[in-house]
Amino acid sequence: MAGSEAEWITIANNLLSKCHIHLRIHELEDCDANVFIALYQSILGEKVPDIIAIPKNQEDDAHNVQAVIDSLALDYLQVSLSHITGENIVKGDKESIRNLLEIFDGLLEYLIEHTSETSHEKSDIEQGFKESHQEVHLEGPESTKESKSLWKRVSFGR
């Protein structure tokens, strides 16, 4: 991944833009709890579990970022993210911020790629179904019973 702070700021802003989040950062330390909560909810389409809706202090912000990290680790990635803490993110630790940005960047890339592959596979399946369905009409089975059994083989026999 990129190394300089300017490159990471660009990565963060690209992530925010791709996710249609109307925030822009100017320094890496601008990636606060609100940025990571917004990325989580936009990319995964879910609310962050156990979030404090109206954080009152830095401790609440740290709790919310830790909820993002824990959910990513346990619910989505199934890997330890113990090297990243909500407290360090809130304190502005650049290494922790870069690590969490890298995770979100990779996750978004994976989901976009997976969605693209899935829609391509779906398209192939639909095309195969259409071709098989045309064969049913072209063959013109002699009875309705024969037609129904052929339809079942086309629909379910993969």
Coordinates of C-alpha atoms in Angstrom, one line a residue:
M1 CA 0.0 0.0 0.0
A2 CA 1.0 3.7 -0.3
G3 CA 3.4 5.1 2.2
S4 CA 3.3 8.9 2.5
E5 CA 0.7 10.7 4.6
A6 CA -0.5 12.5 1.4
E7 CA -1.1 9.2 -0.3
W8 CA -3.1 7.9 2.7
I9 CA -5.2 11.1 2.7
T10 CA -5.9 10.5 -1.0
I11 CA -6.9 6.9 -0.2
A12 CA -9.2 8.0 2.6
N13 CA -10.9 10.6 0.4
N14 CA -11.3 8.1 -2.4
L15 CA -12.9 5.7 0.0
L16 CA -15.3 8.4 1.2
S17 CA -16.1 9.4 -2.3
K18 CA -16.7 5.8 -3.6
C19 CA -19.1 5.4 -0.6
H20 CA -20.9 8.6 -1.3
I21 CA -20.0 10.0 2.1
H22 CA -19.8 13.8 1.9
L23 CA -16.8 14.2 4.1
R24 CA -13.3 15.2 3.1
I25 CA -10.2 14.9 5.2
H26 CA -7.1 17.2 5.1
E27 CA -5.0 15.4 7.6
L28 CA -4.8 11.7 8.6
E29 CA -5.9 12.6 12.1
D30 CA -9.2 13.8 10.6
C31 CA -10.1 10.1 10.2
D32 CA -12.1 10.0 13.5
A33 CA -14.9 7.9 14.8
N34 CA -17.4 9.5 12.5
V35 CA -15.4 8.7 9.4
F36 CA -15.0 5.0 10.3
I37 CA -18.6 4.6 11.4
A38 CA -19.7 6.1 8.1
L39 CA -17.4 3.8 6.1
Y40 CA -18.6 0.8 8.0
Q41 CA -22.3 1.6 7.5
S42 CA -21.9 2.5 3.8
I43 CA -19.7 -0.5 2.8
L44 CA -21.5 -3.1 4.9
G45 CA -25.0 -1.7 4.8
E46 CA -25.5 -2.2 8.5
K47 CA -25.5 -0.2 11.6
V48 CA -22.5 -0.7 13.8
P49 CA -23.5 -3.0 16.7
D50 CA -23.3 -1.6 20.3
I51 CA -22.7 2.0 19.1
I52 CA -23.2 5.0 21.4
A53 CA -25.6 7.0 19.3
I54 CA -24.6 10.4 20.8
P55 CA -21.0 10.3 21.9
K56 CA -20.4 12.8 24.7
N57 CA -16.6 12.5 25.0
Q58 CA -13.4 11.0 23.6
E59 CA -14.1 7.8 25.6
D60 CA -17.5 7.3 23.8
D61 CA -15.7 7.9 20.4
A62 CA -13.1 5.3 21.3
H63 CA -15.9 2.9 22.2
N64 CA -17.6 3.4 18.9
V65 CA -14.4 2.9 16.9
Q66 CA -13.7 -0.2 18.9
A67 CA -17.2 -1.4 18.1
V68 CA -16.3 -1.0 14.4
I69 CA -13.0 -2.8 14.8
D70 CA -14.5 -5.7 16.8
S71 CA -17.4 -6.2 14.4
L72 CA -15.0 -6.2 11.4
A73 CA -12.8 -8.7 13.2
L74 CA -15.5 -11.0 14.5
D75 CA -18.4 -10.7 12.0
Y76 CA -16.7 -10.2 8.7
L77 CA -13.0 -10.9 8.6
Q78 CA -12.6 -13.6 11.2
V79 CA -9.1 -12.3 12.0
S80 CA -7.6 -10.6 15.0
L81 CA -7.3 -6.8 14.7
S82 CA -5.8 -6.5 18.2
H83 CA -3.1 -4.3 16.7
I84 CA -5.7 -1.6 16.1
T85 CA -7.6 0.0 19.0
G86 CA -10.4 2.5 19.1
E87 CA -8.4 4.4 21.7
N88 CA -5.4 4.8 19.4
I89 CA -7.6 5.9 16.5
V90 CA -9.2 8.6 18.6
K91 CA -5.8 9.7 19.8
G92 CA -4.8 10.2 16.2
D93 CA -2.2 7.4 16.0
K94 CA -1.3 7.5 12.3
E95 CA -0.3 3.8 12.0
S96 CA -3.6 2.7 13.5
I97 CA -5.5 5.0 11.2
R98 CA -3.6 3.7 8.1
N99 CA -4.2 0.1 9.2
L100 CA -8.0 0.6 9.5
L101 CA -8.1 2.6 6.2
E102 CA -6.3 -0.3 4.5
I103 CA -8.8 -2.8 5.9
F104 CA -11.8 -0.7 4.6
D105 CA -10.1 -0.1 1.3
G106 CA -9.5 -3.9 0.8
L107 CA -13.0 -4.8 2.0
L108 CA -14.6 -2.4 -0.5
E109 CA -12.4 -3.6 -3.3
Y110 CA -13.3 -7.3 -2.5
L111 CA -17.0 -6.5 -2.3
I112 CA -17.0 -4.6 -5.6
E113 CA -15.1 -7.5 -7.2
H114 CA -17.3 -10.1 -5.7
T115 CA -20.5 -8.3 -6.7
S116 CA -19.2 -7.9 -10.2
E117 CA -18.3 -11.7 -10.4
T118 CA -21.7 -12.6 -9.0
S119 CA -23.6 -10.5 -11.5
H120 CA -21.5 -11.9 -14.3
E121 CA -22.3 -15.5 -13.1
K122 CA -25.9 -14.6 -12.7
S123 CA -25.9 -13.3 -16.3
D124 CA -24.3 -16.6 -17.5
I125 CA -26.9 -18.6 -15.6
E126 CA -29.7 -16.5 -17.0
Q127 CA -28.3 -16.9 -20.6
G128 CA -28.0 -20.7 -20.0
F129 CA -31.6 -20.8 -18.8
K130 CA -32.9 -18.8 -21.8
E131 CA -31.0 -21.2 -24.2
S132 CA -32.4 -24.2 -22.3
H133 CA -35.9 -22.7 -22.3
Q134 CA -35.7 -22.1 -26.0
E135 CA -34.8 -25.8 -26.5
V136 CA -37.9 -26.8 -24.7
H137 CA -40.1 -24.9 -27.1
L138 CA -38.1 -26.0 -30.2
E139 CA -38.3 -29.7 -29.2
G140 CA -42.0 -29.5 -28.6
P141 CA -42.6 -32.2 -26.1
E142 CA -45.6 -34.4 -27.0
S143 CA -47.5 -34.2 -23.7
T144 CA -47.9 -31.7 -20.9
K145 CA -46.5 -34.3 -18.4
E146 CA -43.4 -34.6 -20.5
S147 CA -43.1 -30.8 -20.7
K148 CA -43.4 -30.4 -16.9
S149 CA -40.7 -33.0 -16.3
L150 CA -38.4 -31.3 -18.8
W151 CA -39.1 -27.9 -17.2
K152 CA -38.0 -29.4 -13.8
R153 CA -34.8 -30.7 -15.3
V154 CA -34.0 -27.3 -16.9
S155 CA -34.9 -25.4 -13.7
F156 CA -33.4 -27.5 -11.0
G157 CA -31.0 -30.0 -12.7
R158 CA -27.7 -28.2 -12.7

